[in-house]
Short mmCIF file of C-alpha atoms in Angstrom, two decimals:
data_model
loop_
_atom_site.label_atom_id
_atom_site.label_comp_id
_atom_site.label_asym_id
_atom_site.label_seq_id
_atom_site.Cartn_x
_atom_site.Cartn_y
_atom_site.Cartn_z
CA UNK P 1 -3.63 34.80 14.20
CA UNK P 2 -0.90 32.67 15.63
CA UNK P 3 1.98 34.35 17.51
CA UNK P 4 5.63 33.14 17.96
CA UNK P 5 7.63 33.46 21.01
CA UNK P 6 10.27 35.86 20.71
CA UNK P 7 13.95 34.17 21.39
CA UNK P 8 15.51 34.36 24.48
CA UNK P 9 18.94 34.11 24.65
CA UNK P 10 20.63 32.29 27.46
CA UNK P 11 23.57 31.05 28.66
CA UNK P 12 24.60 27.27 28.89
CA UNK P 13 28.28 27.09 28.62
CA UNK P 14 31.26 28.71 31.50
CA UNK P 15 34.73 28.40 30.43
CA UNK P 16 37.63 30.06 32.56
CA UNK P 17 41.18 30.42 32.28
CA UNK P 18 41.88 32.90 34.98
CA UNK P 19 44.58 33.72 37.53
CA UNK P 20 43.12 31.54 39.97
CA UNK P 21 41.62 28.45 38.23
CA UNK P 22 41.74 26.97 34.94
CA UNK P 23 38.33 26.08 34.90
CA UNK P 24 35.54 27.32 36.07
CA UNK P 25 34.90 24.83 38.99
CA UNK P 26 38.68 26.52 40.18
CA UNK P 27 37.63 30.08 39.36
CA UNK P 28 33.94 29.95 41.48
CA UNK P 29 35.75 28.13 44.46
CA UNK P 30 38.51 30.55 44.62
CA UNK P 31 36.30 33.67 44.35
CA UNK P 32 33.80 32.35 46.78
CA UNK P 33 36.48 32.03 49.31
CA UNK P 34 37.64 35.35 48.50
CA UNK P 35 41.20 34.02 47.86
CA UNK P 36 43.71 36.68 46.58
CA UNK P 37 45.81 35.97 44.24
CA UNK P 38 48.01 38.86 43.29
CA UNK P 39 51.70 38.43 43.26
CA UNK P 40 54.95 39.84 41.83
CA UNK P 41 55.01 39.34 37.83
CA UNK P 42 57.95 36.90 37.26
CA UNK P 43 58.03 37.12 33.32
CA UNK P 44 60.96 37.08 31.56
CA UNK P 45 61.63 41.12 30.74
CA UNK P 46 59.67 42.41 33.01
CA UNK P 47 61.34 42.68 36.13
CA UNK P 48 62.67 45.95 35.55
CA UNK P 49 59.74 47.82 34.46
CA UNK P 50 57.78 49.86 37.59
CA UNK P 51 54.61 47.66 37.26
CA UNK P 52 55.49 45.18 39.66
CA UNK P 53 52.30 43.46 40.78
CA UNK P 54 50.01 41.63 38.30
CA UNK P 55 47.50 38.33 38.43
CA UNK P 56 49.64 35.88 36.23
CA UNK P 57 47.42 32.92 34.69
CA UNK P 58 50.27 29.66 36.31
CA UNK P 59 50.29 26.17 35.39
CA UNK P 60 48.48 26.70 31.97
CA UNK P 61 50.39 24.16 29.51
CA UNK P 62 48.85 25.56 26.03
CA UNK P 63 50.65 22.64 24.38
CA UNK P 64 48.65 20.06 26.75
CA UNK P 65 45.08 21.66 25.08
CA UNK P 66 45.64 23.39 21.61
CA UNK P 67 47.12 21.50 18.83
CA UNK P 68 50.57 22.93 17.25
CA UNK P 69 49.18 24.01 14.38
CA UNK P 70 47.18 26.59 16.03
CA UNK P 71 50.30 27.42 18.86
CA UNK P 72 52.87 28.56 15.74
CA UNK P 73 49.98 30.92 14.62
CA UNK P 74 48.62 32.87 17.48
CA UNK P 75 49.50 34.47 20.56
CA UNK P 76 49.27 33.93 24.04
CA UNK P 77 45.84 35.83 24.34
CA UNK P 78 44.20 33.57 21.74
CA UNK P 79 45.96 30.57 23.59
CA UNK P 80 43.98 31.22 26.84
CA UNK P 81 40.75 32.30 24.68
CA UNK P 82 40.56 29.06 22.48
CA UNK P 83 41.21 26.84 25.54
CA UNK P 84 38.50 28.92 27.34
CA UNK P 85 36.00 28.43 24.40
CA UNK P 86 36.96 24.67 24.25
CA UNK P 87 35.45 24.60 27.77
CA UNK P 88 32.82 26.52 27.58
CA UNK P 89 31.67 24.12 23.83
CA UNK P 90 31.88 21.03 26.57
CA UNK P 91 30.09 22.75 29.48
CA UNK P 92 27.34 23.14 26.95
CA UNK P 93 27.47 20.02 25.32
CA UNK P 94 27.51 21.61 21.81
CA UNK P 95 28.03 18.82 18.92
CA UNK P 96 28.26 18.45 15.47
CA UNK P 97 26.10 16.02 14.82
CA UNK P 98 23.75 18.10 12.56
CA UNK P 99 25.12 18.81 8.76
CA UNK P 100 23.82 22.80 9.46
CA UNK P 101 24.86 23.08 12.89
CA UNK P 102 28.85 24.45 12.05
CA UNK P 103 26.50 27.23 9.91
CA UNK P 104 24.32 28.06 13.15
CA UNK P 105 27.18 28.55 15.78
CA UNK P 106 29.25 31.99 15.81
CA UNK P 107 32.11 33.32 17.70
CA UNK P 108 32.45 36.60 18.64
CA UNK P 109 35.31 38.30 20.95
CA UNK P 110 36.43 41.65 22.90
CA UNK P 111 40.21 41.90 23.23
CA UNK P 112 41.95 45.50 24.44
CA UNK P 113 45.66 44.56 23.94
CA UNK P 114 46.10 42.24 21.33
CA UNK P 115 48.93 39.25 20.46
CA UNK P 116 51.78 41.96 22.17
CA UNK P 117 54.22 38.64 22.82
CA UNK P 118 54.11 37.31 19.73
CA UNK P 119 54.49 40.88 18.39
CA UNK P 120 57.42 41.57 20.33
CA UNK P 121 59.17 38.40 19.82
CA UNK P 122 58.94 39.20 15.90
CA UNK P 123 60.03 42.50 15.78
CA UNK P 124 63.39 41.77 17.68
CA UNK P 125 63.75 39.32 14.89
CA UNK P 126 63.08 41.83 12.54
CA UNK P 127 65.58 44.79 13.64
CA UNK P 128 68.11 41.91 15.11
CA UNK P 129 68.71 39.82 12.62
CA UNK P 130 66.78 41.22 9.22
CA UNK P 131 63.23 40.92 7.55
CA UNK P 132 63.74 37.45 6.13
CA UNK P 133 63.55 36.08 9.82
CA UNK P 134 60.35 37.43 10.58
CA UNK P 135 57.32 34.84 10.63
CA UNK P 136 54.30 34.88 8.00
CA UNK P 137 52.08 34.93 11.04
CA UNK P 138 53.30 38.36 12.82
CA UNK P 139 50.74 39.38 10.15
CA UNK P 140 47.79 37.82 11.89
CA UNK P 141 48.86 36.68 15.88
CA UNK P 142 49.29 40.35 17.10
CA UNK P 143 45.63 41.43 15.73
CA UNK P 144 42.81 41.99 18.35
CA UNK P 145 40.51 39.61 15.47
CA UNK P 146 42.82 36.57 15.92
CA UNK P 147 41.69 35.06 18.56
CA UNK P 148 37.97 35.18 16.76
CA UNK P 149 39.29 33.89 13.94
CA UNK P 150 41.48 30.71 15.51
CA UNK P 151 37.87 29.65 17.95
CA UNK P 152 35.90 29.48 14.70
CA UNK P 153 38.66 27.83 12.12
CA UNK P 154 39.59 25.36 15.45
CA UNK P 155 35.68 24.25 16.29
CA UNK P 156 34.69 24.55 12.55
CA UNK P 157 32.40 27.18 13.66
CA UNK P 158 30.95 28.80 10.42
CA UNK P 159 28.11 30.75 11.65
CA UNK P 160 28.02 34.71 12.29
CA UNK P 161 31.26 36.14 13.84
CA UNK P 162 32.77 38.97 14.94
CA UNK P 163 35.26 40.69 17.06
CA UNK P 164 34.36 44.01 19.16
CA UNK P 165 36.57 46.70 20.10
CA UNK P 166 35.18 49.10 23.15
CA UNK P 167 38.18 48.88 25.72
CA UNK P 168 37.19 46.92 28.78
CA UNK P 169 33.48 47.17 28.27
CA UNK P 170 34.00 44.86 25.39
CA UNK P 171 33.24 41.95 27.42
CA UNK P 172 29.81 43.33 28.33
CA UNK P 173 29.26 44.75 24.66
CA UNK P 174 30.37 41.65 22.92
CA UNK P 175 27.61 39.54 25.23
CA UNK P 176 25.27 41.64 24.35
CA UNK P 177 25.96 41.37 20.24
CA UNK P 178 26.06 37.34 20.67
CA UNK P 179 22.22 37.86 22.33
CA UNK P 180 21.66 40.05 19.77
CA UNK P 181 22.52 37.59 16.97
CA UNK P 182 20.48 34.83 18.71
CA UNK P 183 17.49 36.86 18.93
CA UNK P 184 17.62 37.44 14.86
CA UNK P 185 18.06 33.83 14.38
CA UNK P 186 21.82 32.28 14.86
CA UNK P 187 21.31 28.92 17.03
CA UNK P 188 24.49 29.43 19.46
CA UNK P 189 27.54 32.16 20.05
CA UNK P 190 30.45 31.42 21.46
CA UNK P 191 31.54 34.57 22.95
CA UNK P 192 33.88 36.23 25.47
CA UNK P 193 37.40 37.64 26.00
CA UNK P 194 40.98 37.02 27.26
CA UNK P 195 44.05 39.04 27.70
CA UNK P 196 47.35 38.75 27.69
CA UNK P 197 49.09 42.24 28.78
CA UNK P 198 52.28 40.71 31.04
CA UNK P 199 54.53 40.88 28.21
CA UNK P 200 57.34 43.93 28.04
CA UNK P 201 56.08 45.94 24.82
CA UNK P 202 52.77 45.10 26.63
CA UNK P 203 53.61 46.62 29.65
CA UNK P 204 55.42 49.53 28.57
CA UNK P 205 51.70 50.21 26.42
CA UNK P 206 50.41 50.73 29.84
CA UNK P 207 52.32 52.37 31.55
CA UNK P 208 51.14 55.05 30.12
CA UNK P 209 47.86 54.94 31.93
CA UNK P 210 47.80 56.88 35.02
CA UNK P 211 44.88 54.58 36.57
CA UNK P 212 47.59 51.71 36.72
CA UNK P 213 48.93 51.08 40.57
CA UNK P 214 52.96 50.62 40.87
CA UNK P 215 52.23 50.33 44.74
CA UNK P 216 54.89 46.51 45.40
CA UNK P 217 52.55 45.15 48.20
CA UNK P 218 50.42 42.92 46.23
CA UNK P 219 48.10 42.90 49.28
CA UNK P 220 47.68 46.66 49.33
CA UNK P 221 47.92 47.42 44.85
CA UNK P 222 44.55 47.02 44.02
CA UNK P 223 41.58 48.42 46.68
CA UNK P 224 38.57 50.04 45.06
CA UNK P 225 36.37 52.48 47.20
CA UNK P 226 38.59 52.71 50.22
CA UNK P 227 40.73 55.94 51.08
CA UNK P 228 43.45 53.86 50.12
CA UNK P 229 42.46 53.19 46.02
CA UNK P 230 46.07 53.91 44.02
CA UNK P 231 44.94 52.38 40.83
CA UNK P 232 44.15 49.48 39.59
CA UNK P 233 46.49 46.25 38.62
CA UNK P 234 46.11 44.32 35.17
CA UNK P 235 45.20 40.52 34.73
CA UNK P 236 45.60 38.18 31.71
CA UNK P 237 42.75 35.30 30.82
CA UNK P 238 39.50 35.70 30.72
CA UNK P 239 36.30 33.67 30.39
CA UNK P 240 34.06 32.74 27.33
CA UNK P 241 30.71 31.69 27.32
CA UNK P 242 27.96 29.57 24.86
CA UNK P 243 24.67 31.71 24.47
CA UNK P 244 22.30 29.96 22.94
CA UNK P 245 18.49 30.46 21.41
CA UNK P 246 16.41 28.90 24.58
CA UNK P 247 14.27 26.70 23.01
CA UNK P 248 17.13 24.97 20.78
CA UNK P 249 18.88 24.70 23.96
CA UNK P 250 16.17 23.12 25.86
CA UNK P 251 15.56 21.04 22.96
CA UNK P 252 19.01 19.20 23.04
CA UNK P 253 18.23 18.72 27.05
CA UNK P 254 20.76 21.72 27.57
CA UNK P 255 20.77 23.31 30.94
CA UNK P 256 19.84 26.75 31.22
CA UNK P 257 22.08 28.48 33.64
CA UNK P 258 21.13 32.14 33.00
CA UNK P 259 19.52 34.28 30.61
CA UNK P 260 21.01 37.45 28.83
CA UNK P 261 17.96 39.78 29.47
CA UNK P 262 19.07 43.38 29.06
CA UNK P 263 22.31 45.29 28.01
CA UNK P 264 23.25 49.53 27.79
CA UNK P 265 26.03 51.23 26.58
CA UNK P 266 27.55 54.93 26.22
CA UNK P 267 30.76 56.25 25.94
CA UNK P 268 31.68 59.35 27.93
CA UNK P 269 35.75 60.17 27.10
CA UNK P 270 39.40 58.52 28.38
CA UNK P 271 39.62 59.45 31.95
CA UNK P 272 36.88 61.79 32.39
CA UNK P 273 35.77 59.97 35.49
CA UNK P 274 33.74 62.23 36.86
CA UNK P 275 31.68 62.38 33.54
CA UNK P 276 31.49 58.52 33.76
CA UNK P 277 28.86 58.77 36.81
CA UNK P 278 25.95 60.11 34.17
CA UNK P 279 27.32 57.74 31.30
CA UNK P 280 27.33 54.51 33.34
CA UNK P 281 24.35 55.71 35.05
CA UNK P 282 22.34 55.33 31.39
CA UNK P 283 23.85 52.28 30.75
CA UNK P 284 22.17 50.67 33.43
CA UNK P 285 18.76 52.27 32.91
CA UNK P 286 19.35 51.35 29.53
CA UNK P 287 19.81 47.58 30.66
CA UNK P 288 16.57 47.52 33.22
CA UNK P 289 14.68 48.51 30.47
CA UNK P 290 15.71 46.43 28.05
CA UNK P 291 15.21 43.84 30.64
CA UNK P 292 11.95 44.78 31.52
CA UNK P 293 13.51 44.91 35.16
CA UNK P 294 12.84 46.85 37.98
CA UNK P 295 15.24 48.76 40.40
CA UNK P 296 14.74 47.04 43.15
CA UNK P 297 14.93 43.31 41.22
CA UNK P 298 18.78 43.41 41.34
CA UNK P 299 19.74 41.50 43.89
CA UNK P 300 23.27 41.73 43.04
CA UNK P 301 25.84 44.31 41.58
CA UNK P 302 29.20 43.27 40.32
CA UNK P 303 30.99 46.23 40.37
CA UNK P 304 33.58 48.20 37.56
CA UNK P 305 35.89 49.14 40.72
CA UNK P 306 38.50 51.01 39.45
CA UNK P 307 40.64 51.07 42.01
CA UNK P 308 40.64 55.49 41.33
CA UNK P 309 39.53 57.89 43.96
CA UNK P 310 36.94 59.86 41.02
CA UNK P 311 36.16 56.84 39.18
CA UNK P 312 34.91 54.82 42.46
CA UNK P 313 33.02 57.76 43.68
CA UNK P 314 31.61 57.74 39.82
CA UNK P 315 30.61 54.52 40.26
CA UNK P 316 29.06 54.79 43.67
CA UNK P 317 27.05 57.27 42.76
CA UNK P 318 25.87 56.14 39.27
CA UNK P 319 24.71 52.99 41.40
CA UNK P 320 22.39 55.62 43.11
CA UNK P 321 21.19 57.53 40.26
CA UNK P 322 19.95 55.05 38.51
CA UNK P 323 18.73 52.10 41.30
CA UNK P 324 17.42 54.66 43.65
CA UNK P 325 17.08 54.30 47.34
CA UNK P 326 17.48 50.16 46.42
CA UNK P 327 21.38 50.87 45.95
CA UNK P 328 21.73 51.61 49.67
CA UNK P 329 20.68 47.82 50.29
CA UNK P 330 21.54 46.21 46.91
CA UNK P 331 24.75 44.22 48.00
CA UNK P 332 27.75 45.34 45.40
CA UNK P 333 30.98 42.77 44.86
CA UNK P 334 33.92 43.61 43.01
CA UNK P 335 36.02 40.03 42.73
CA UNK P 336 38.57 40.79 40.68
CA UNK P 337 40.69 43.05 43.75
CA UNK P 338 41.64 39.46 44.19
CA UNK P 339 43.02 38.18 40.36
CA UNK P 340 43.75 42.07 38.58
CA UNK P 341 41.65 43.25 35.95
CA UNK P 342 41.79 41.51 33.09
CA UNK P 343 40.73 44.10 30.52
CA UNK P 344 38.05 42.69 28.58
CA UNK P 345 38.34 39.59 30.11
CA UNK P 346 37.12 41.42 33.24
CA UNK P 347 33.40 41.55 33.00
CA UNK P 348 33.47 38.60 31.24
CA UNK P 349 35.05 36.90 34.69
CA UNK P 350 32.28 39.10 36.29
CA UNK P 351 29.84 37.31 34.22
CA UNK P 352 30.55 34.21 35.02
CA UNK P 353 30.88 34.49 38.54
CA UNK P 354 27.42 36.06 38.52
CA UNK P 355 26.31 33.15 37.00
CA UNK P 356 27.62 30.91 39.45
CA UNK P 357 26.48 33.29 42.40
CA UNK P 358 23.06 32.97 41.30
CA UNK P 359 23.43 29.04 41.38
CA UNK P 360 24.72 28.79 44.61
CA UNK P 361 22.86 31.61 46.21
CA UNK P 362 25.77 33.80 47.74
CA UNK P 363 27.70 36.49 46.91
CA UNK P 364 31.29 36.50 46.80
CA UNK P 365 33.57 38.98 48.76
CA UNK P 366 35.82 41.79 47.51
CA UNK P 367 39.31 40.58 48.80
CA UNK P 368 41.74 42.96 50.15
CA UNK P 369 39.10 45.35 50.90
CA UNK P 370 37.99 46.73 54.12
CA UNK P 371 37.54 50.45 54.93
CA UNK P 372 35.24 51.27 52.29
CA UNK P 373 34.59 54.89 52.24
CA UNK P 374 31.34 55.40 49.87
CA UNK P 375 27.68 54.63 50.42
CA UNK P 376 27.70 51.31 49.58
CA UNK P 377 26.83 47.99 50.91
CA UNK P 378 29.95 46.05 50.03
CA UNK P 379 30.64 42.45 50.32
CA UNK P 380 33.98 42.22 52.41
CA UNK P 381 35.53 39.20 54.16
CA UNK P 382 33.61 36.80 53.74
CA UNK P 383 30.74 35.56 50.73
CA UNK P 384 27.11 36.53 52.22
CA UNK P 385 24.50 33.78 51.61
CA UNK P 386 20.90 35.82 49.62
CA UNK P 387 18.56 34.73 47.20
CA UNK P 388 19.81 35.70 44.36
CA UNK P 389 17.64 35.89 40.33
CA UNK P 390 18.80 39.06 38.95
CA UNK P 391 22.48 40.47 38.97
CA UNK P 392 23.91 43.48 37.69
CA UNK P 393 26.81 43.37 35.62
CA UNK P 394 29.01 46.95 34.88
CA UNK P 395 32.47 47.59 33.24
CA UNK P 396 34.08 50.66 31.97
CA UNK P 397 36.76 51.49 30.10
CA UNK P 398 39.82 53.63 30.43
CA UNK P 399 39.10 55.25 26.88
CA UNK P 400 35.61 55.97 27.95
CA UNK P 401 33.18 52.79 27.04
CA UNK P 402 30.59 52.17 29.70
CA UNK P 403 28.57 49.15 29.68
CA UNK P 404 26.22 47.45 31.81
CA UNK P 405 24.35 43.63 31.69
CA UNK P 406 21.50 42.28 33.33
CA UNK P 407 21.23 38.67 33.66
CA UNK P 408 18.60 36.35 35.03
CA UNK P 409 18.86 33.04 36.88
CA UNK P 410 18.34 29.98 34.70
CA UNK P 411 14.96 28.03 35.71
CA UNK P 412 16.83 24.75 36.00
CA UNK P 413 18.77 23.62 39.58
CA UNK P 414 21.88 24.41 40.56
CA UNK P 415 24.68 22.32 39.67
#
């Protein structure tokens, strides 16, 4: 009796529209280097408001990449998510030269803040000047589904799609659906997330959350596991990615530049940091089983870093329960100190770069960190050359999602 193969689900498109690169050839070289690039938030509105330090996506012309059609519709976030997807579709050479393939290709997103521009801009309208001003698609642009919606009406995408809503972890969680789907049959998923929370009603939303840093020094607003943490600073952009059923991938002469291997999830409560240590701690065990992965395989951890005295010590020590004595040596990364977290974009980001650390075997640093105090063996500086197969992936949210992702090193060469 014959067997078949069970579907692996792997990764063979990286697109990026991030604070510090528009693609993801920018994004790897800048987070490599460690560059920071934090700075005062010079949006119109916002120069009032306490949050004063932010990692603004510059230079991104979303009338040089998206047609008008889809501009009038949607927001900013679905802006930098369908010009994200776009290059992801051409990193992985996706066509449409097979009648069934717009039926085999999905979409699925993560999004935490929604269209809050384009809902802004229409409710001035609508208490400034009356209800007949208002524009049929306030109905759509400001809802976390849109920018699902616009990637699979834009590519023609007709296959499986979805949108998932578990704060930050998202990115991880909505990864881990698109294997998922790909494993039960769909041929490709374009998946991902990207934010776009430097807005004024936007910013006022969080505000509210006392994990946010106000500190001005954009060197000094964002440091995770030092004495120093205040908070953390947001990000908008994000990253979306092509997985893909391996064998259909290496059938079109694809390249294989990781594989989605294992995934865990829990939710523990908003702000109950100290609870988060036993809930992200079963994620990952969750993960290495799933993968079929030892402890002491990761080679790499890409850290939540919150940027919050409890929640870094959380994290530090969920590390430990569940790698053992491997997380004294494991090296750990966290670089988004240098662009803000993006919400779900985040681990998305985190993804990517993982991807690309595993390519060019070395780990990136953790800019603007340097007086770490928890037992950890943190990247700082400088990127550290290692042999790298298996990285660690975690993310959690400020309402209390925990999520962690192990991926695997493609077989073929770097590129």
């Amino acid at each position: 009796m014959s067997t078949q193969r069970p579907r692996r689900a792997v990764v063979t498109g990286i697109g990026v529209i991030a604070p510090n690169g528009l693609r993801s050839d920018a994004y790897w070289k800048s987070v490599r280097e460690g560059l920071g690039v934090l700075d005062r938030i010079t949006r119109e509105g916002c120069g009032d408001l306490p949050l004063k330090v932010a990692g603004e996506v510059r230079g991104f012309d979303a009338a040089a990449l998206i047609e008008e059609r889809f501009l009038v519709q949607t927001d900013r976030f679905s802006h930098y998510a369908m010009a994200a997807a776009q290059l992801a579709v051409d990193d992985a050479g996706l066509g449409h030269d097979d009648p069934e393939e717009p039926f085999s290709i999905g979409v699925v997103t993560a999004a935490g803040s929604g269209g809050g521009e384009f809902g802004q801009r229409e409710l001035q309208k609508l208490w400034g000047q009356g209800s007949k001003f208002v524009g049929p698609y306030q109905s759509i642009a400001w809802f976390y589904a849109a920018s699902t919606g616009q990637i699979s009406i834009r590519g023609g995408f007709k296959g499986p799609c979805g949108v998932v809503a578990s704060d930050e972890a998202g990115g991880l969680d909505g990864i881990a659906h698109a294997a998922r789907a790909v494993r039960r049959g769909t041929g490709a998923v374009i998946v991902g997330a990207a934010e776009a929370p430097l807005a004024p009603y936007s910013m006022v939303c969080q505000l509210g959350y006392p994990e946010l840093s106000t500190v001005e020094d954009p060197d000094r607003a964002y440091r995770p596991f030092t004495a120093g943490a205040c908070g953390f600073v947001p990000a908008e952009g994000g990253g979306m990615l092509v997985v893909e059923d391996e064998s259909r991938a290496r059938d079109r002469g694809a390249v294989v530049r990781a594989v989605v291997a294992g995934h865990g999830a829990t939710f523990t409560g908003a702000s109950r940091w100290e609870e988060s240590r036993e809930g992200l701690a079963r994620a990952i065990r969750v993960a290495l089983d799933e993968a079929g992965c030892a402890p002491e395989e990761i080679d790499v951890v890409f850290a939540d870093a919150l940027g919050v005295a409890d929640a870094d010590r959380a994290e530090a020590l969920a590390i430990a329960d569940a790698l053992g004595s491997h997380a004294a040596r494991v090296p750990v990364t966290a670089p988004k100190t240098g662009i803000g977290r993006a919400y779900c974009g985040a681990p998305v980001l985190d993804t990517a770069a993982a991807v690309f650390a595993m390519e060019h075997g070395v780990v990136p640093p953790t800019p603007n960190v340097f007086d770490i105090c928890h037992d950890l063996d943190l990247v700082m500086s400088r990127a550290r050359p290692a042999e790298l197969r298996t990285a660690l992936v975690l993310s959690r949210g400020l309402m209390g999602s925990n999520a962690a992702l192990v991926v695997r090193r493609g077989d073929d060469s770097a590129r």
